[in-house]
C-alpha cells in the first residue's frame, strides 16, 4: 500500500455544506481514498489515498461528479528536437508518468507542440519545461511581452542552421573518404 496525499484546488463551493458533500463523496464513494478534508475558506481539498488502488484523475472525476470543479491549468509548449513520432511518445510518457502534478500530456509531432493539463499547486510551467529538457528535448523560448518575434520561427531557424552545418560537415569528411576508397575503381589513382 502506497499512501499519498494531494492538495486539490476546488471551485464552485458556496457554503460549508458543499465542503462536507465533497468530503463525504471522497471518503465513502471513492475507492482508495482513506481521508479527505475540504477547507471551504481556502477552497483546498486535502486527500489521502492509496496510489495502488486509485489515481489523481479518478479523485478529480469523483469531485466533478459531485458537482464541483477542480481548478486545472492547461499550457501549450512548443517543443524542439523531435525527429520522429517516438520522440513525441517519449515526452508524453515522461510528463504523464514521471512529472508530479501533470494529469494529461499530449504531444503532437507534426506541430511540435505539447498540450499539458496540470494541477497548479503541484506543477507549473517551469517544472514541465524542466521535465521535457531532462528527457533530451528543447523548448522554444516564449517571446517577451510586446515583442513581434515568433519564438517558434526563431527556434526552427536555429534548428535548420544546426542541421545544415551537420550536413556540410558530413559531406566534408565523407567526400575525401569516398575519393580515396573509390579512386582506384574509377581510375583516379
mmCIF file of C-alpha atoms in Angstrom:
data_model
loop_
_atom_site.group_PDB
_atom_site.id
_atom_site.type_symbol
_atom_site.label_atom_id
_atom_site.label_comp_id
_atom_site.label_asym_id
_atom_site.label_seq_id
_atom_site.Cartn_x
_atom_site.Cartn_y
_atom_site.Cartn_z
ATOM 1 C CA UNK A 1 0.000 0.000 0.000
ATOM 2 C CA UNK A 2 1.468 3.286 -1.149
ATOM 3 C CA UNK A 3 -0.291 6.092 0.656
ATOM 4 C CA UNK A 4 -0.037 9.563 -0.853
ATOM 5 C CA UNK A 5 -1.501 12.947 -0.073
ATOM 6 C CA UNK A 6 -2.519 15.585 -2.575
ATOM 7 C CA UNK A 7 -3.905 19.114 -2.362
ATOM 8 C CA UNK A 8 -6.591 19.919 -4.909
ATOM 9 C CA UNK A 9 -7.968 23.431 -5.545
ATOM 10 C CA UNK A 10 -11.769 23.092 -5.657
ATOM 11 C CA UNK A 11 -14.069 25.657 -7.277
ATOM 12 C CA UNK A 12 -17.812 26.079 -7.066
ATOM 13 C CA UNK A 13 -18.345 25.766 -3.304
ATOM 14 C CA UNK A 14 -20.814 28.270 -1.892
ATOM 15 C CA UNK A 15 -21.065 27.112 1.733
ATOM 16 C CA UNK A 16 -19.608 24.780 4.330
ATOM 17 C CA UNK A 17 -22.162 22.146 3.367
ATOM 18 C CA UNK A 18 -20.558 21.995 -0.079
ATOM 19 C CA UNK A 19 -17.234 21.153 1.560
ATOM 20 C CA UNK A 20 -18.944 18.433 3.611
ATOM 21 C CA UNK A 21 -20.526 16.992 0.471
ATOM 22 C CA UNK A 22 -17.143 16.727 -1.232
ATOM 23 C CA UNK A 23 -15.623 15.122 1.877
ATOM 24 C CA UNK A 24 -18.448 12.540 2.022
ATOM 25 C CA UNK A 25 -18.112 11.775 -1.671
ATOM 26 C CA UNK A 26 -14.392 11.234 -1.415
ATOM 27 C CA UNK A 27 -14.384 9.251 1.846
ATOM 28 C CA UNK A 28 -17.365 6.989 1.237
ATOM 29 C CA UNK A 29 -17.880 6.740 -2.509
ATOM 30 C CA UNK A 30 -14.349 6.865 -3.893
ATOM 31 C CA UNK A 31 -12.330 3.661 -3.727
ATOM 32 C CA UNK A 32 -8.807 4.034 -2.408
ATOM 33 C CA UNK A 33 -9.389 7.314 -0.551
ATOM 34 C CA UNK A 34 -8.634 6.911 3.146
ATOM 35 C CA UNK A 35 -9.151 10.515 4.260
ATOM 36 C CA UNK A 36 -10.385 13.791 2.835
ATOM 37 C CA UNK A 37 -10.584 17.249 4.372
ATOM 38 C CA UNK A 38 -12.051 20.156 2.432
ATOM 39 C CA UNK A 39 -11.493 23.733 3.601
ATOM 40 C CA UNK A 40 -14.265 25.984 2.350
ATOM 41 C CA UNK A 41 -12.341 29.200 3.136
ATOM 42 C CA UNK A 42 -9.211 28.301 1.163
ATOM 43 C CA UNK A 43 -11.055 26.115 -1.374
ATOM 44 C CA UNK A 44 -8.485 23.344 -0.935
ATOM 45 C CA UNK A 45 -9.226 19.627 -0.640
ATOM 46 C CA UNK A 46 -6.554 17.591 1.150
ATOM 47 C CA UNK A 47 -6.939 13.985 0.041
ATOM 48 C CA UNK A 48 -5.029 10.976 1.386
ATOM 49 C CA UNK A 49 -5.294 7.984 -0.939
ATOM 50 C CA UNK A 50 -3.776 4.608 -1.775
ATOM 51 C CA UNK A 51 -1.800 5.088 -5.002
ATOM 52 C CA UNK A 52 -2.073 1.372 -5.792
ATOM 53 C CA UNK A 53 -5.883 1.367 -5.923
ATOM 54 C CA UNK A 54 -6.712 4.836 -7.278
ATOM 55 C CA UNK A 55 -5.116 7.794 -9.015
ATOM 56 C CA UNK A 56 -5.493 11.561 -9.119
ATOM 57 C CA UNK A 57 -7.682 11.673 -12.267
ATOM 58 C CA UNK A 58 -10.171 9.303 -10.543
ATOM 59 C CA UNK A 59 -10.285 11.560 -7.489
ATOM 60 C CA UNK A 60 -10.845 14.620 -9.685
ATOM 61 C CA UNK A 61 -13.601 12.760 -11.562
ATOM 62 C CA UNK A 62 -15.318 11.977 -8.234
ATOM 63 C CA UNK A 63 -15.215 15.653 -7.219
ATOM 64 C CA UNK A 64 -16.580 16.718 -10.600
ATOM 65 C CA UNK A 65 -19.302 14.046 -10.410
ATOM 66 C CA UNK A 66 -20.444 15.554 -7.102
ATOM 67 C CA UNK A 67 -20.985 18.882 -8.885
ATOM 68 C CA UNK A 68 -17.783 20.845 -8.247
ATOM 69 C CA UNK A 69 -14.735 21.688 -10.304
ATOM 70 C CA UNK A 70 -11.051 21.192 -9.680
ATOM 71 C CA UNK A 71 -9.004 24.178 -10.841
ATOM 72 C CA UNK A 72 -6.690 22.852 -13.527
ATOM 73 C CA UNK A 73 -4.441 24.761 -15.839
ATOM 74 C CA UNK A 74 -3.517 23.986 -19.405
ATOM 75 C CA UNK A 75 -0.432 25.154 -21.238
ATOM 76 C CA UNK A 76 0.743 24.707 -24.799
ATOM 77 C CA UNK A 77 4.513 24.410 -25.093
ATOM 78 C CA UNK A 78 6.484 24.455 -28.362
ATOM 79 C CA UNK A 79 8.967 21.550 -28.315
ATOM 80 C CA UNK A 80 12.132 21.345 -30.423
ATOM 81 C CA UNK A 81 14.454 18.470 -31.238
ATOM 82 C CA UNK A 82 11.856 15.807 -32.064
ATOM 83 C CA UNK A 83 12.821 13.683 -35.054
ATOM 84 C CA UNK A 84 10.063 11.046 -35.076
ATOM 85 C CA UNK A 85 6.736 10.063 -33.543
ATOM 86 C CA UNK A 86 8.575 8.009 -30.922
ATOM 87 C CA UNK A 87 10.133 11.240 -29.625
ATOM 88 C CA UNK A 88 6.620 12.596 -29.037
ATOM 89 C CA UNK A 89 5.675 9.402 -27.184
ATOM 90 C CA UNK A 90 8.787 9.665 -25.023
ATOM 91 C CA UNK A 91 7.865 13.213 -23.992
ATOM 92 C CA UNK A 92 4.277 12.141 -23.284
ATOM 93 C CA UNK A 93 5.451 9.237 -21.095
ATOM 94 C CA UNK A 94 7.868 11.487 -19.231
ATOM 95 C CA UNK A 95 5.205 14.076 -18.497
ATOM 96 C CA UNK A 96 2.354 11.658 -17.741
ATOM 97 C CA UNK A 97 4.229 9.152 -15.595
ATOM 98 C CA UNK A 98 7.244 10.920 -14.124
ATOM 99 C CA UNK A 99 6.136 14.513 -13.585
ATOM 100 C CA UNK A 100 4.092 15.083 -10.419
ATOM 101 C CA UNK A 101 1.022 17.236 -10.882
ATOM 102 C CA UNK A 102 0.650 16.547 -14.603
ATOM 103 C CA UNK A 103 -2.721 14.970 -15.282
ATOM 104 C CA UNK A 104 -2.588 14.699 -19.043
ATOM 105 C CA UNK A 105 0.009 15.474 -21.668
ATOM 106 C CA UNK A 106 -0.447 15.220 -25.405
ATOM 107 C CA UNK A 107 2.461 15.842 -27.773
ATOM 108 C CA UNK A 108 1.902 16.398 -31.486
ATOM 109 C CA UNK A 109 4.980 15.581 -33.554
ATOM 110 C CA UNK A 110 3.657 17.348 -36.674
ATOM 111 C CA UNK A 111 3.008 20.690 -34.988
ATOM 112 C CA UNK A 112 5.856 20.299 -32.460
ATOM 113 C CA UNK A 113 3.607 21.278 -29.554
ATOM 114 C CA UNK A 114 2.848 19.707 -26.194
ATOM 115 C CA UNK A 115 -0.515 20.414 -24.578
ATOM 116 C CA UNK A 116 -0.315 19.749 -20.843
ATOM 117 C CA UNK A 117 -3.100 19.789 -18.213
ATOM 118 C CA UNK A 118 -1.742 20.075 -14.688
ATOM 119 C CA UNK A 119 -2.557 20.941 -11.092
ATOM 120 C CA UNK A 120 -1.239 24.451 -10.428
ATOM 121 C CA UNK A 121 -0.334 23.798 -6.791
ATOM 122 C CA UNK A 122 1.889 20.835 -7.629
ATOM 123 C CA UNK A 123 3.349 21.613 -11.040
ATOM 124 C CA UNK A 124 3.975 24.745 -13.033
ATOM 125 C CA UNK A 125 5.337 25.638 -16.445
ATOM 126 C CA UNK A 126 8.954 25.621 -15.211
ATOM 127 C CA UNK A 127 8.600 22.057 -13.871
ATOM 128 C CA UNK A 128 7.090 20.904 -17.171
ATOM 129 C CA UNK A 129 9.810 22.584 -19.249
ATOM 130 C CA UNK A 130 12.463 21.068 -16.996
ATOM 131 C CA UNK A 131 10.970 17.577 -17.457
ATOM 132 C CA UNK A 132 10.961 17.981 -21.247
ATOM 133 C CA UNK A 133 14.583 19.133 -21.209
ATOM 134 C CA UNK A 134 15.611 16.239 -18.928
ATOM 135 C CA UNK A 135 14.047 13.889 -21.479
ATOM 136 C CA UNK A 136 16.517 15.281 -24.024
ATOM 137 C CA UNK A 137 14.421 17.746 -25.996
ATOM 138 C CA UNK A 138 14.299 21.505 -26.210
ATOM 139 C CA UNK A 139 11.602 24.047 -25.563
ATOM 140 C CA UNK A 140 11.235 27.156 -27.716
ATOM 141 C CA UNK A 141 11.513 30.255 -25.578
ATOM 142 C CA UNK A 142 8.414 32.379 -25.330
ATOM 143 C CA UNK A 143 8.541 35.875 -26.729
ATOM 144 C CA UNK A 144 8.815 38.798 -24.367
ATOM 145 C CA UNK A 145 5.729 40.947 -23.904
ATOM 146 C CA UNK A 146 5.341 43.365 -26.778
ATOM 147 C CA UNK A 147 7.864 41.537 -28.948
ATOM 148 C CA UNK A 148 6.956 40.908 -32.588
ATOM 149 C CA UNK A 149 9.364 37.977 -32.895
ATOM 150 C CA UNK A 150 7.883 34.492 -33.223
ATOM 151 C CA UNK A 151 9.764 32.184 -30.833
ATOM 152 C CA UNK A 152 8.838 29.091 -32.833
ATOM 153 C CA UNK A 153 10.177 30.581 -36.061
ATOM 154 C CA UNK A 154 13.413 31.537 -34.303
ATOM 155 C CA UNK A 155 13.787 28.025 -32.870
ATOM 156 C CA UNK A 156 13.005 26.474 -36.254
ATOM 157 C CA UNK A 157 15.627 28.665 -37.987
ATOM 158 C CA UNK A 158 18.162 27.716 -35.328
ATOM 159 C CA UNK A 159 17.375 24.017 -35.929
ATOM 160 C CA UNK A 160 17.716 24.455 -39.707
ATOM 161 C CA UNK A 161 21.123 26.128 -39.271
ATOM 162 C CA UNK A 162 22.246 23.329 -36.970
ATOM 163 C CA UNK A 163 21.118 20.594 -39.394
ATOM 164 C CA UNK A 164 22.732 22.390 -42.358
ATOM 165 C CA UNK A 165 26.041 22.650 -40.504
ATOM 166 C CA UNK A 166 25.893 18.942 -39.643
ATOM 167 C CA UNK A 167 25.144 18.066 -43.286
ATOM 168 C CA UNK A 168 28.077 20.021 -44.693
ATOM 169 C CA UNK A 169 30.408 18.663 -42.010
ATOM 170 C CA UNK A 170 29.364 15.161 -43.050
ATOM 171 C CA UNK A 171 29.998 15.964 -46.719
ATOM 172 C CA UNK A 172 33.445 17.414 -45.885
ATOM 173 C CA UNK A 173 34.503 14.176 -44.145
ATOM 174 C CA UNK A 174 32.754 11.713 -46.464
ATOM 175 C CA UNK A 175 33.930 13.131 -49.813
ATOM 176 C CA UNK A 176 37.683 12.574 -49.255
ATOM 177 C CA UNK A 177 36.977 9.117 -47.856
ATOM 178 C CA UNK A 178 34.883 8.286 -50.916
ATOM 179 C CA UNK A 179 37.534 9.590 -53.328
ATOM 180 C CA UNK A 180 40.352 7.583 -51.686
ATOM 181 C CA UNK A 181 38.352 4.372 -51.395
ATOM 182 C CA UNK A 182 36.717 4.512 -54.811
ATOM 183 C CA UNK A 183 39.511 6.319 -56.685
ATOM 184 C CA UNK A 184 41.093 3.096 -57.915
ATOM 185 C CA UNK A 185 37.745 1.752 -59.190
ATOM 186 C CA UNK A 186 37.188 4.927 -61.191
ATOM 187 C CA UNK A 187 40.777 5.131 -62.385
ATOM 188 C CA UNK A 188 41.595 8.285 -60.449
ATOM 189 C CA UNK A 189 44.664 6.778 -58.704
#
